Coordinates of C-alpha atoms and ligand atoms in Angstrom, one line a residue:
M11 CA 117.4 -65.6 7.1
K12 CA 118.5 -69.3 6.8
Y13 CA 115.6 -71.6 6.3
Y14 CA 117.5 -74.9 6.1
N15 CA 120.9 -76.6 6.1
E16 CA 122.1 -79.9 4.8
D17 CA 120.5 -81.9 7.7
T18 CA 117.1 -80.3 7.5
I19 CA 114.2 -82.7 7.0
I20 CA 110.9 -81.8 5.4
F21 CA 107.7 -83.8 4.9
L22 CA 107.0 -84.3 1.1
D23 CA 104.3 -86.5 -0.2
G24 CA 104.1 -89.2 2.4
Q25 CA 107.8 -89.2 3.3
F26 CA 110.3 -87.4 5.5
V27 CA 113.2 -86.5 3.4
K28 CA 116.3 -84.3 3.6
I29 CA 115.8 -81.1 1.6
R30 CA 118.7 -82.0 -0.7
D31 CA 116.9 -85.3 -1.7
A32 CA 113.6 -83.6 -2.3
S33 CA 112.6 -83.1 -5.9
P34 CA 109.3 -81.3 -6.2
S35 CA 107.9 -81.0 -9.8
L36 CA 109.1 -78.1 -11.9
F37 CA 105.9 -78.3 -13.8
S38 CA 103.5 -77.7 -10.9
Q39 CA 100.9 -75.0 -11.6
T40 CA 101.9 -73.4 -8.3
L41 CA 105.4 -72.6 -9.5
H42 CA 104.3 -71.1 -12.9
Y43 CA 101.0 -69.5 -12.1
G44 CA 100.7 -69.2 -8.3
N45 CA 97.8 -71.6 -8.1
G46 CA 98.8 -73.1 -4.7
A47 CA 97.8 -72.8 -1.1
F48 CA 99.9 -72.5 2.0
E49 CA 99.8 -71.8 5.7
G50 CA 102.0 -69.9 8.2
I51 CA 101.9 -71.5 11.7
R52 CA 103.9 -70.9 14.8
S53 CA 105.1 -73.3 17.5
Y54 CA 106.3 -72.0 20.9
Q55 CA 108.4 -73.4 23.6
T56 CA 105.8 -73.3 26.4
I57 CA 105.8 -74.3 30.0
H58 CA 104.0 -77.5 28.8
G59 CA 106.7 -78.3 26.1
T60 CA 106.6 -77.5 22.4
K61 CA 103.1 -76.4 21.3
I62 CA 101.7 -75.5 17.9
F63 CA 99.3 -72.5 18.3
K64 CA 95.8 -73.2 16.9
P65 CA 96.9 -76.0 14.4
Y66 CA 93.3 -77.0 13.6
E67 CA 92.3 -73.5 12.7
H68 CA 95.3 -73.2 10.3
F69 CA 94.7 -76.6 8.7
E70 CA 91.0 -75.9 8.3
R71 CA 91.9 -72.7 6.4
L72 CA 94.4 -74.7 4.3
I73 CA 91.8 -77.3 3.4
Q74 CA 89.3 -74.5 2.6
S75 CA 91.9 -72.6 0.5
C76 CA 92.5 -75.8 -1.6
R77 CA 88.7 -76.2 -2.0
L78 CA 88.3 -72.6 -3.2
L79 CA 91.2 -73.1 -5.6
H80 CA 90.0 -76.5 -6.8
I81 CA 93.2 -78.2 -5.7
P82 CA 92.6 -81.8 -4.6
F83 CA 93.8 -82.3 -1.1
H84 CA 92.9 -85.2 1.2
Y85 CA 94.7 -84.9 4.6
S86 CA 92.8 -84.7 7.8
L87 CA 93.3 -82.0 10.5
E88 CA 94.7 -84.6 12.9
E89 CA 97.1 -86.0 10.3
L90 CA 98.4 -82.5 9.3
T91 CA 98.9 -81.6 13.0
Q92 CA 100.8 -84.8 13.8
L93 CA 103.0 -84.4 10.6
S94 CA 103.8 -80.9 11.7
Y95 CA 104.9 -82.1 15.2
Q96 CA 107.0 -84.7 13.6
V97 CA 108.7 -82.2 11.3
L98 CA 109.5 -80.1 14.5
E99 CA 110.8 -83.2 16.3
K100 CA 113.0 -84.4 13.4
N101 CA 114.6 -81.0 13.2
N102 CA 115.0 -80.4 16.9
L103 CA 112.8 -77.3 16.7
S104 CA 110.7 -75.8 19.4
S105 CA 110.1 -72.0 18.8
A106 CA 109.5 -72.2 15.1
Y107 CA 107.6 -71.2 12.0
I108 CA 105.9 -74.1 10.2
R109 CA 105.2 -73.8 6.5
P110 CA 102.8 -76.3 4.8
L111 CA 102.5 -75.7 1.1
V112 CA 100.1 -77.5 -1.2
M113 CA 101.4 -77.5 -4.7
A114 CA 98.9 -78.2 -7.6
G115 CA 99.8 -81.0 -9.9
E116 CA 101.7 -80.9 -13.2
N117 CA 99.6 -78.9 -15.7
M118 CA 100.9 -76.2 -17.9
A119 CA 97.4 -75.5 -19.1
L120 CA 95.1 -73.3 -17.1
S121 CA 92.6 -76.0 -16.3
R122 CA 92.2 -77.7 -12.9
T123 CA 94.8 -80.3 -11.9
T124 CA 94.1 -83.9 -10.9
G125 CA 96.9 -84.2 -8.3
S126 CA 98.6 -82.2 -5.6
S127 CA 101.7 -82.3 -3.5
L128 CA 102.1 -81.5 0.2
M129 CA 105.3 -80.1 1.7
I130 CA 105.7 -79.2 5.4
A131 CA 108.9 -77.4 6.4
A132 CA 109.8 -75.6 9.6
W133 CA 112.6 -73.3 10.7
T134 CA 113.6 -71.4 13.8
W135 CA 111.7 -68.2 14.4
T136 CA 112.1 -65.2 16.5
K137 CA 110.6 -61.8 15.6
Y138 CA 109.0 -60.6 12.3
F139 CA 109.7 -56.9 12.9
T140 CA 112.9 -56.1 14.6
R141 CA 111.8 -52.6 15.7
K142 CA 109.5 -52.3 18.7
E143 CA 107.2 -49.8 16.9
I144 CA 107.0 -49.7 13.2
D145 CA 106.5 -46.8 10.8
V146 CA 103.8 -47.5 8.3
C147 CA 102.8 -45.9 5.0
I148 CA 99.5 -46.0 3.1
S149 CA 100.4 -48.2 0.0
S150 CA 99.6 -47.2 -3.5
I151 CA 99.1 -50.9 -4.2
Q152 CA 95.5 -51.9 -3.4
R153 CA 94.4 -55.3 -2.2
P154 CA 92.7 -57.2 -5.1
H155 CA 89.0 -56.8 -5.5
P156 CA 87.2 -59.8 -3.8
N157 CA 85.7 -60.6 -7.2
S158 CA 89.1 -60.9 -8.9
T159 CA 90.4 -63.7 -6.7
K160 CA 89.5 -65.8 -3.6
I161 CA 90.6 -63.2 -1.1
E162 CA 89.7 -65.5 1.8
A163 CA 92.1 -68.2 0.5
K164 CA 95.7 -68.2 1.5
A165 CA 96.6 -68.6 -2.2
S166 CA 100.3 -68.4 -3.2
G167 CA 99.4 -66.1 -6.2
N168 CA 97.8 -63.5 -4.0
Y169 CA 101.1 -62.8 -2.4
V170 CA 102.6 -61.1 -5.6
N171 CA 100.3 -58.2 -4.6
S172 CA 101.6 -58.3 -1.0
I173 CA 105.3 -58.4 -2.0
M174 CA 104.7 -55.4 -4.3
A175 CA 103.2 -53.4 -1.4
S176 CA 106.0 -54.4 1.0
N177 CA 108.7 -53.6 -1.5
E178 CA 107.1 -50.2 -2.2
A179 CA 107.0 -49.4 1.6
R180 CA 110.6 -50.3 2.2
H181 CA 111.7 -48.3 -0.9
R182 CA 109.9 -45.3 0.5
G183 CA 111.8 -45.7 3.9
F184 CA 108.9 -47.3 5.9
D185 CA 108.9 -50.6 7.8
E186 CA 105.6 -51.8 6.3
A187 CA 102.7 -51.0 4.1
L188 CA 99.0 -50.4 5.1
M189 CA 97.0 -51.4 2.1
L190 CA 93.6 -50.1 1.0
D191 CA 90.8 -52.1 -0.7
T192 CA 89.4 -51.1 -4.1
N193 CA 86.9 -48.8 -2.4
G194 CA 89.8 -46.8 -0.9
L195 CA 89.0 -48.2 2.6
V196 CA 91.6 -49.7 5.0
A197 CA 92.3 -53.4 4.4
G198 CA 95.5 -54.5 6.2
A199 CA 99.2 -55.2 5.9
P200 CA 100.6 -57.3 3.2
G201 CA 100.8 -60.2 5.6
A202 CA 98.8 -59.2 8.7
N203 CA 95.5 -57.7 9.8
F204 CA 95.0 -54.2 11.2
F205 CA 93.5 -52.7 14.4
F206 CA 93.4 -49.1 15.6
E207 CA 92.2 -47.5 18.8
K208 CA 90.2 -44.3 19.1
N209 CA 88.5 -43.0 22.3
G210 CA 88.8 -46.2 24.2
V211 CA 87.5 -48.5 21.4
L212 CA 89.5 -50.9 19.2
Y213 CA 88.4 -51.0 15.5
T214 CA 89.2 -53.5 12.8
T215 CA 88.2 -54.1 9.2
P216 CA 85.3 -56.4 8.6
L217 CA 85.8 -59.6 6.6
G218 CA 85.3 -59.1 2.8
S219 CA 88.5 -57.7 1.4
I220 CA 91.0 -59.3 3.8
L221 CA 92.4 -62.7 4.7
P222 CA 90.3 -63.8 7.8
G223 CA 93.3 -64.0 10.2
I224 CA 93.5 -66.5 13.0
T225 CA 95.3 -63.9 15.1
R226 CA 92.6 -61.3 14.3
Q227 CA 90.0 -63.8 15.6
T228 CA 92.2 -64.4 18.7
V229 CA 92.5 -60.7 19.3
I230 CA 88.7 -60.4 19.1
E231 CA 88.4 -63.3 21.6
I232 CA 90.9 -61.7 24.0
C233 CA 89.0 -58.4 23.9
R234 CA 85.7 -60.1 24.7
E235 CA 87.4 -62.0 27.6
L236 CA 89.0 -58.9 29.0
E237 CA 85.9 -56.7 28.2
L238 CA 87.9 -54.4 26.0
P239 CA 85.5 -52.6 23.5
I240 CA 86.0 -53.9 20.0
K241 CA 84.1 -53.1 16.8
E242 CA 84.4 -54.1 13.1
K243 CA 83.9 -51.2 10.8
W244 CA 84.9 -49.8 7.4
I245 CA 87.8 -47.5 8.1
K246 CA 88.7 -44.4 6.1
P247 CA 92.5 -43.8 5.8
E248 CA 92.1 -40.2 7.0
E249 CA 90.7 -41.5 10.4
L250 CA 94.1 -43.0 11.1
L251 CA 96.0 -39.8 11.0
N252 CA 94.6 -39.0 14.4
A253 CA 94.5 -42.5 15.9
D254 CA 95.3 -43.1 19.6
S255 CA 97.2 -46.3 18.8
A256 CA 97.3 -49.1 16.2
F257 CA 98.8 -52.5 15.5
F258 CA 99.2 -55.3 13.0
C259 CA 98.5 -58.8 14.0
G260 CA 99.3 -62.1 12.4
T261 CA 100.9 -65.5 13.1
A262 CA 104.3 -64.2 12.2
A263 CA 103.9 -60.6 13.2
E264 CA 102.1 -61.5 16.4
I265 CA 100.9 -58.2 17.9
S266 CA 103.2 -55.5 16.3
A267 CA 102.9 -52.0 17.6
I268 CA 102.6 -49.2 15.0
G269 CA 104.5 -46.0 15.9
S270 CA 103.3 -43.8 13.0
I271 CA 101.1 -43.9 9.9
E272 CA 102.3 -41.7 7.0
R273 CA 104.7 -40.1 9.6
H274 CA 101.7 -39.1 11.9
P275 CA 102.7 -40.5 15.3
M276 CA 100.0 -42.2 17.4
N277 CA 98.4 -40.0 20.1
K278 CA 99.2 -42.5 23.0
P279 CA 102.4 -44.1 24.0
W280 CA 102.2 -47.9 23.2
Q281 CA 102.5 -48.8 26.9
S282 CA 99.2 -47.1 27.7
S283 CA 97.3 -48.4 24.7
L284 CA 94.7 -51.1 24.4
G285 CA 97.0 -52.9 22.0
F286 CA 99.6 -53.2 24.7
I287 CA 97.1 -55.1 26.9
V288 CA 96.2 -57.3 23.9
Q289 CA 99.9 -57.9 23.1
Q290 CA 100.6 -59.1 26.7
A291 CA 97.5 -61.3 26.7
Y292 CA 98.4 -62.8 23.3
E293 CA 101.9 -63.6 24.5
N294 CA 100.5 -65.3 27.6
M295 CA 98.1 -67.3 25.5
V296 CA 100.6 -68.7 23.0
M297 CA 102.9 -69.5 25.8
E298 CA 100.0 -71.3 27.6
K299 CA 100.1 -69.0 30.6
N300 CA 96.9 -67.8 32.1
Y301 CA 96.2 -64.7 30.1
A302 CA 93.3 -63.6 32.3
Y303 CA 95.9 -62.3 34.8
V304 CA 96.7 -59.4 32.6
I305 CA 96.0 -56.2 34.5
V306 CA 93.5 -54.1 32.7
Ligands
LIG30 N1 96.4 -61.0 6.1 C1 97.3 -61.5 5.2 C2 97.3 -61.0 3.8 C3 98.2 -62.5 5.7 O1 99.1 -63.0 4.8 C4 98.2 -62.9 7.0 C5 99.2 -63.9 7.5 N2 98.7 -65.2 7.3 C6 97.2 -62.4 7.8 C7 96.3 -61.4 7.3 C8 97.1 -62.8 9.3 O2 96.6 -64.1 9.3 P1 96.9 -65.1 10.5 O3 96.6 -64.3 11.8 O4 96.0 -66.2 10.3 O5 98.4 -65.4 10.4

């Protein structure tokens, strides 16, 4: 994956600069200790032009993440949205992934920093998973206990845990990991939330041990709109070995069908699952087509 070339422009601390001219601090707490916050946002080439999907929701979460991590951050939702559109425009991007990163100021001690630095970069985006249906394993790496970090913050340091789980899954020959919480109940993917279908109902993990995904919330809204039964509940991993269907959802992953969990295939073909309906509706929604036309 190539994220930039010599002409790529990013926003860094009040200026649009070429990446080669950008010099972020090597003494930021983010680089050394993971005390930073970031977002992952998608833009789409819609019938109404280039549109960022749910920018306010993402930037609200970024501001909240900074607050939870005690990182000073003073941009408004509107400023952040406009800056993101400008980054897209300056790089001639339409269907893209936007990455804002708030880096804590210079401080090699473990105390809170006085300053922070904002970078916004973007790059062309297609699909997160190349396979149409992914094979998932139950990870031996658990999500951190909610008392051990701010699990609801999209904190850079939390992703060491995600990378470990993803690496383990690929090492074992799977496409992705499904992670459990410290009670041994299903949490989600290293970078996405999880849903499964049983007897005509979709289930997802309640908030508490997971990142409150914007896509997860969108899926819940789509289900309400289309009158598909959806429930939040604590899920035991054993329940999944007999699931009718399942999927991951996230800004990057969108709605990604799961073909098997620990080599147990899903009972239903993806095309006849509730997830398939949600997948089509989500695609219509991000492309600003009328998703209510999905045939249920
Ligand atoms: N959980 C984790 C751990 C993630 O990194 C992500 C991706 N941001 C998600 C869930 C999904 O969140 P969203 O739908 O807001 O992208």
